[in-house]
PDB file of C-alpha atoms in Angstrom:
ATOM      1  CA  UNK A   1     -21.057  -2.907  -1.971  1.00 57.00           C
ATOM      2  CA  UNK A   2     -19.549   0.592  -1.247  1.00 66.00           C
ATOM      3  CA  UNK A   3     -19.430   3.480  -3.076  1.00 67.00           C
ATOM      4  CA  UNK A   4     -15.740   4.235  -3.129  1.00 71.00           C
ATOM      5  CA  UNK A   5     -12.595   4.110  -5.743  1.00 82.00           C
ATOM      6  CA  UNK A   6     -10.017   1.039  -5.551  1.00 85.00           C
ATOM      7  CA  UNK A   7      -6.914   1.477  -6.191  1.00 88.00           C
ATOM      8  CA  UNK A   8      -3.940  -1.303  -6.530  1.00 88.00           C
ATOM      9  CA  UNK A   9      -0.249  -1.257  -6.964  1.00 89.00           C
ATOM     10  CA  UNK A  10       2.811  -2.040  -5.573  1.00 90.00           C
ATOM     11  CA  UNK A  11       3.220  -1.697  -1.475  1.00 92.00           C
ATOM     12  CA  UNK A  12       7.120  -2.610  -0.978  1.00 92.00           C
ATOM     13  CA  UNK A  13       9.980  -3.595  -2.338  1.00 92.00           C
ATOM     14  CA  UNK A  14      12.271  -6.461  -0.189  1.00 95.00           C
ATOM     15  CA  UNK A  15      15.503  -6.637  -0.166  1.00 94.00           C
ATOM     16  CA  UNK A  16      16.134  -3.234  -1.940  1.00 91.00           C
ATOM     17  CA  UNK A  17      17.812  -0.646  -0.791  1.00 88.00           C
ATOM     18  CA  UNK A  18      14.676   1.849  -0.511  1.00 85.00           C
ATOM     19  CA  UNK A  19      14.592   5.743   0.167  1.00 81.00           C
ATOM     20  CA  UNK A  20      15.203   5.507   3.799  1.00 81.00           C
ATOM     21  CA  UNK A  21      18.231   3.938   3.372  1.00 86.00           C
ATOM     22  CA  UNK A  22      16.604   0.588   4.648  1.00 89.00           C
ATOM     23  CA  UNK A  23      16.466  -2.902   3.004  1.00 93.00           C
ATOM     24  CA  UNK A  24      13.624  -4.788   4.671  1.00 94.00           C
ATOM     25  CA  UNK A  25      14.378  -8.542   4.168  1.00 96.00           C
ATOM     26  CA  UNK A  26      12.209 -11.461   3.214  1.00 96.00           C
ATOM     27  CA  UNK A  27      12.722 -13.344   6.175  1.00 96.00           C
ATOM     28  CA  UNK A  28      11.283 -10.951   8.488  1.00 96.00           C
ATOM     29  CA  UNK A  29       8.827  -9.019   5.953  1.00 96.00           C
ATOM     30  CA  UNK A  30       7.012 -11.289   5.131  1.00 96.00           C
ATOM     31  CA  UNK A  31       5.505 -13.012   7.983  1.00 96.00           C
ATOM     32  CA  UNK A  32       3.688 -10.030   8.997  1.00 97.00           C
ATOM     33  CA  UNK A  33       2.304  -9.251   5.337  1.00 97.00           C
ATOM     34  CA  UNK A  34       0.315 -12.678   6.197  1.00 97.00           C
ATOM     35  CA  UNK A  35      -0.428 -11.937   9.629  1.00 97.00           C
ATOM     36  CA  UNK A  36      -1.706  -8.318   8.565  1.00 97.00           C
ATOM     37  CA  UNK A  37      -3.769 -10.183   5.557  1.00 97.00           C
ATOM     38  CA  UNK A  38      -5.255 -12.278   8.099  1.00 97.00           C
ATOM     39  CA  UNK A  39      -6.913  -9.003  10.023  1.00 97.00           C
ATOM     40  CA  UNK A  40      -7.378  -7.708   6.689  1.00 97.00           C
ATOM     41  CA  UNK A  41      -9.924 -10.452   5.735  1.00 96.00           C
ATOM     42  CA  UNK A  42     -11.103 -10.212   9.238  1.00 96.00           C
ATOM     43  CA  UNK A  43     -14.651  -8.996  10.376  1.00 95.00           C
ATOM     44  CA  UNK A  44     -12.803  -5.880  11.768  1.00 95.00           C
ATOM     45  CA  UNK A  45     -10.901  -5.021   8.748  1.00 96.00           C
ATOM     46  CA  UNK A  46      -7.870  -3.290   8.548  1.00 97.00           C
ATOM     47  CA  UNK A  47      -7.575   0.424   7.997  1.00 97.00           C
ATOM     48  CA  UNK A  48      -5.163   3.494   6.866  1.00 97.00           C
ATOM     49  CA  UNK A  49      -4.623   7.472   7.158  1.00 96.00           C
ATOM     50  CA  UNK A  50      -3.525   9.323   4.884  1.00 94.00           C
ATOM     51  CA  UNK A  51      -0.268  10.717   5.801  1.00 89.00           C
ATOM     52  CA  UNK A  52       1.876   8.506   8.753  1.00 88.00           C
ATOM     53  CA  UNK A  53      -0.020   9.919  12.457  1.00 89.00           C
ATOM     54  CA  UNK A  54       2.980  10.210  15.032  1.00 88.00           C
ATOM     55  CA  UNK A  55       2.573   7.501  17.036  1.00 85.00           C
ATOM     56  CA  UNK A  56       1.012   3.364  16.205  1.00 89.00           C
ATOM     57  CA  UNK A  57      -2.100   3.987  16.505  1.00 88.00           C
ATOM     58  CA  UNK A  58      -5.213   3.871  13.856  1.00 89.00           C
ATOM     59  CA  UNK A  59      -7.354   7.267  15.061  1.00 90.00           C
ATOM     60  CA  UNK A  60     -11.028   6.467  13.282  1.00 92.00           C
ATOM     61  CA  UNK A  61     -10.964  10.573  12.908  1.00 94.00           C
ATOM     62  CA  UNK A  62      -8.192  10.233  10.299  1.00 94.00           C
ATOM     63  CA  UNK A  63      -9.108   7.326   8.485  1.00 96.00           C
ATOM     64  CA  UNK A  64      -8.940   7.796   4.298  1.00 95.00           C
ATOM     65  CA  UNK A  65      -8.817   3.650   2.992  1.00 94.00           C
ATOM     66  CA  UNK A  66      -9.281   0.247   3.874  1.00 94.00           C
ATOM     67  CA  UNK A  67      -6.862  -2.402   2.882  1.00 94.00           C
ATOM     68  CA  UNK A  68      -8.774  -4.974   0.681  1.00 92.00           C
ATOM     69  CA  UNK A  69      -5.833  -7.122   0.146  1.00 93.00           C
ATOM     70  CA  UNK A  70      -2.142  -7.687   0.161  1.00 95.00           C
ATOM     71  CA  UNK A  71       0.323 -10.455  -1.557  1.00 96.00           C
ATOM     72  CA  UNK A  72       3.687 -10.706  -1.921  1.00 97.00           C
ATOM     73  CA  UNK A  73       5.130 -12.052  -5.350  1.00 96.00           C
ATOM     74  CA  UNK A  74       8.387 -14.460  -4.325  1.00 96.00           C
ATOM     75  CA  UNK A  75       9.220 -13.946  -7.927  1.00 96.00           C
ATOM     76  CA  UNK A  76       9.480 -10.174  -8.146  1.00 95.00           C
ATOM     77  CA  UNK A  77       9.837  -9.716  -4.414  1.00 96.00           C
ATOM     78  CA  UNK A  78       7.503  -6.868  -4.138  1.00 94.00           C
ATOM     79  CA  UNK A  79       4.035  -6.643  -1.787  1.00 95.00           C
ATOM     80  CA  UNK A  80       1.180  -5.528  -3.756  1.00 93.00           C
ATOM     81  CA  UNK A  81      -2.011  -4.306  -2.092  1.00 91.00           C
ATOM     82  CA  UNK A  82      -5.531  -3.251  -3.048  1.00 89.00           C
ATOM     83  CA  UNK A  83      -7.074  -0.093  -1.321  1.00 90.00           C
ATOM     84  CA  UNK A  84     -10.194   1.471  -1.415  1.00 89.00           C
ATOM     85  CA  UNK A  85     -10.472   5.123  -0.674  1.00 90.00           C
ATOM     86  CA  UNK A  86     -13.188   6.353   1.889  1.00 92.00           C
ATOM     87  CA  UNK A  87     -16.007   8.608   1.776  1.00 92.00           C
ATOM     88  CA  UNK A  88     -14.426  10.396   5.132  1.00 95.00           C
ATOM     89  CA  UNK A  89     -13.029  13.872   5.224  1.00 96.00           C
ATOM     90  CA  UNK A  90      -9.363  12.139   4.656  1.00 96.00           C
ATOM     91  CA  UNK A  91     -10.175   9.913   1.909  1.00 93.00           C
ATOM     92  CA  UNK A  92     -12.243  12.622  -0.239  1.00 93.00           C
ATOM     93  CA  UNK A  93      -8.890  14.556   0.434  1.00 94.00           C
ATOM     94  CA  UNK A  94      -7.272  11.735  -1.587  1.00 91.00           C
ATOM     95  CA  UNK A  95     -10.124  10.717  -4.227  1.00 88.00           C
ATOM     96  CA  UNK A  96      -9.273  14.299  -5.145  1.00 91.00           C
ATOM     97  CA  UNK A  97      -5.399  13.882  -5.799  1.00 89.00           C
ATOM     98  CA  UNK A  98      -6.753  10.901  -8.104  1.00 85.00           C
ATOM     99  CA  UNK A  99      -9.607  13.062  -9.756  1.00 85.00           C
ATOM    100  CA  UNK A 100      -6.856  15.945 -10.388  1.00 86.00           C
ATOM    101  CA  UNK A 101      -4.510  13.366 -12.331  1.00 84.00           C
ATOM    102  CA  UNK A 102      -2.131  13.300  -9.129  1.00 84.00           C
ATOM    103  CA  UNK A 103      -0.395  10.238  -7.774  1.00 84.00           C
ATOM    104  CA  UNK A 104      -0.921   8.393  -4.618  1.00 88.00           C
ATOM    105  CA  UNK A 105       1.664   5.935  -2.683  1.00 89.00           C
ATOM    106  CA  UNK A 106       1.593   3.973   0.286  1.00 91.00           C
ATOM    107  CA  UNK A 107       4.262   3.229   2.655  1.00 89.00           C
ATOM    108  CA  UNK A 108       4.199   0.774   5.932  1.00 91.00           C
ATOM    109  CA  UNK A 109       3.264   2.084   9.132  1.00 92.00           C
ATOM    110  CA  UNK A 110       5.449  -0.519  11.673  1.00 91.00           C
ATOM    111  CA  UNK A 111       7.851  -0.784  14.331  1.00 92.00           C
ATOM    112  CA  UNK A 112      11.399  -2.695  14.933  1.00 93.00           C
ATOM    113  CA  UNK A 113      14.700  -2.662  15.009  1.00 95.00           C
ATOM    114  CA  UNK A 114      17.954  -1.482  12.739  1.00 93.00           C
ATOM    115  CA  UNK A 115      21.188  -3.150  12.020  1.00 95.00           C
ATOM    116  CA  UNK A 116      23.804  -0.593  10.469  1.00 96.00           C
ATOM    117  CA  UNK A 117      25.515  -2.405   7.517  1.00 94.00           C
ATOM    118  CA  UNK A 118      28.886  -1.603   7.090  1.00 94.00           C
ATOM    119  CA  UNK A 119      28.072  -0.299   3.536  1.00 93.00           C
ATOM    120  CA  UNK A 120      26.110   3.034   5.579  1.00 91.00           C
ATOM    121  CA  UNK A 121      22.453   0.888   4.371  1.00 91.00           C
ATOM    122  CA  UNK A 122      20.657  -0.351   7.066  1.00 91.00           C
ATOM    123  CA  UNK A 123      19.268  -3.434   7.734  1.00 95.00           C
ATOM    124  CA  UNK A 124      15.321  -3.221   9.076  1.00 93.00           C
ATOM    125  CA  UNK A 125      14.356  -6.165  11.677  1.00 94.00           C
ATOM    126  CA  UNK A 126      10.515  -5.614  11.392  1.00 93.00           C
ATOM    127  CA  UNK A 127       8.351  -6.384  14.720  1.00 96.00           C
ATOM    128  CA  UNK A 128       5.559  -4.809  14.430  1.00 95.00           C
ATOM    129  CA  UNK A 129       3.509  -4.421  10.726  1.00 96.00           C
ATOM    130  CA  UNK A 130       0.273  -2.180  11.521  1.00 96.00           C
ATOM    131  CA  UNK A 131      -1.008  -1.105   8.528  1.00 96.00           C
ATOM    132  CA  UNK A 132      -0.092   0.714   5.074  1.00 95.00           C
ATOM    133  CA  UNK A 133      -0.969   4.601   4.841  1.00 94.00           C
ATOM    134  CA  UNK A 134      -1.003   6.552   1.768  1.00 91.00           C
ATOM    135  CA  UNK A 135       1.903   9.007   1.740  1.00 86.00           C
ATOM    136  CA  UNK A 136       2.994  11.826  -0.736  1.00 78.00           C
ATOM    137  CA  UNK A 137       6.674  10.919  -0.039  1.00 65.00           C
ATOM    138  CA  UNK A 138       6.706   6.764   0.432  1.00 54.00           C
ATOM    139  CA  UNK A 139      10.207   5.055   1.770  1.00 60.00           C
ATOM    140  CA  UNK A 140       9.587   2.702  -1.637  1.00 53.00           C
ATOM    141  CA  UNK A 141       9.683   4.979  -4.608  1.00 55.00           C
ATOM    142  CA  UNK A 142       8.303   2.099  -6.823  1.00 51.00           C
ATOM    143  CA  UNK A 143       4.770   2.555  -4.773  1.00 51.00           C
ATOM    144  CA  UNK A 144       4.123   5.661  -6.537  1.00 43.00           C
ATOM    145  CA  UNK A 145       1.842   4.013  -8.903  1.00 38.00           C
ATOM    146  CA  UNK A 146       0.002   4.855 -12.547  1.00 38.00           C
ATOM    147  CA  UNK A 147      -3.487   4.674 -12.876  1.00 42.00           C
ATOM    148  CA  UNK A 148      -5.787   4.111 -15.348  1.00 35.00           C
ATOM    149  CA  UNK A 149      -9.921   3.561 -15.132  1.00 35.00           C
ATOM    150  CA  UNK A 150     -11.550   0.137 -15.450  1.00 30.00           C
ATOM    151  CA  UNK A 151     -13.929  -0.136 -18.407  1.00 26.00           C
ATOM    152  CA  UNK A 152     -17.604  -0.621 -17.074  1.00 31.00           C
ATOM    153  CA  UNK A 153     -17.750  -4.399 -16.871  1.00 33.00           C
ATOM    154  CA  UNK A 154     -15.247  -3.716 -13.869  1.00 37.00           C
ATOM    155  CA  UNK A 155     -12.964  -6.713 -15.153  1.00 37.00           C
ATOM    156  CA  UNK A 156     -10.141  -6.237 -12.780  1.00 35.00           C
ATOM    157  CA  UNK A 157      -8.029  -8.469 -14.827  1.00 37.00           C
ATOM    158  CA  UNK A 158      -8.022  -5.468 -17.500  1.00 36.00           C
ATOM    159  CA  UNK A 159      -5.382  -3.612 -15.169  1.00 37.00           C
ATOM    160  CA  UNK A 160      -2.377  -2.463 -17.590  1.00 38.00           C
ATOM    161  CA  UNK A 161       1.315  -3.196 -17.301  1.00 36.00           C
ATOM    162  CA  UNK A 162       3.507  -0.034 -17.568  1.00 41.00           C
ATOM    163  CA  UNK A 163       6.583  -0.420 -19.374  1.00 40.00           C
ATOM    164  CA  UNK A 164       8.670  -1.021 -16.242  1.00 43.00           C
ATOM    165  CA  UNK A 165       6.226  -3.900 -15.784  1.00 41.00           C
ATOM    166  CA  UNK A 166       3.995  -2.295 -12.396  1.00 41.00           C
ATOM    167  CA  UNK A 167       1.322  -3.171 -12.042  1.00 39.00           C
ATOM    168  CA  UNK A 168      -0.813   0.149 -12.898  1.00 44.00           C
ATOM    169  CA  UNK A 169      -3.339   1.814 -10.708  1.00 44.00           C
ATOM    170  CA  UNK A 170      -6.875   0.373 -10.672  1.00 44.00           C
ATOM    171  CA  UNK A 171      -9.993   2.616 -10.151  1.00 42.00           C
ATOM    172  CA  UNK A 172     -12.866   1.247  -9.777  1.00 41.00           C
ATOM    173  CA  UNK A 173     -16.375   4.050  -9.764  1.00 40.00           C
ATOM    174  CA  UNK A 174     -19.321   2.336  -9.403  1.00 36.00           C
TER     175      UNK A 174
END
């Protein structure tokens, strides 16, 4: 029970070429989306900033959402995450883009390798998977999400299907 809005959508695209020039893989992506939904449905929790800080580390000072969940769809090959935005200097910062009609994304905040492909792409080896911040400019362009509001029965199964068949952005105000 916490005041705060939810939103869900798509976190990352594997193997596609994404904005940073990087494909991440499904062979290495994805067994740290289930090691990071493990902590997620920890005690502790997992939590984001909005904007990537410069270094690993989570500063409490910063913090704007926690991570609900996270899934990845074999079928589709995308990640798709639930978020709810804080009540903490950050997070008001980015109820307000949602209030205002703006977008929100989210891009990975990680560590690892690169292997230059002789196409000029390059090849991400992930080794670290940390959390997901929300970002104005996100490496996966597809995690710029829509949004719509949840009738007041909440019924989260009610979330709409654009016509490029994303998942839309839930909100959920109590």
């Amino acid at each position: 029970p916490y005041d705060g809005i939810i939103l869900e959508g798509e976190f990352a695209s594997i193997d596609t070429l994404n904005n940073n020039n990087r494909i991440y893989t499904e062979d290495n992506y994805i067994g740290f989306i289930e090691i990071l939904k493990k902590q997620i449905h920890s005690p502790k929790g997992v939590y984001g900033e909005l904007e990537h800080p410069k270094g690993y580390a989570t500063d409490s000072n910063n913090l704007s959402h926690k991570i609900l969940d996270i899934w990845y769809d074999r079928e589709k090959k995308k990640v798709f995450g639930i978020i709810m935005l804080l009540n903490t200097p950050k997070g008001q910062i980015a109820q307000e883009v949602i209030k205002s009609g703006g977008q929100l994304a989210v891009s990975a905040r990680g560590g690892g390798s690169e292997i230059k492909n002789g196409d000029g792409s390059i090849t991400a080896v992930l080794k670290l998977l940390i959390t997901f911040d929300i970002v104005y400019h996100p490496g996966f362009g597809s995690s710029i999400v829509e949004y719509t509001k949840l009738n007041e029965n909440h019924n989260f199964e009610e979330a709409k299907i654009n016509k490029k068949g994303k998942v839309s952005l839930c909100i959920y105000e109590p």
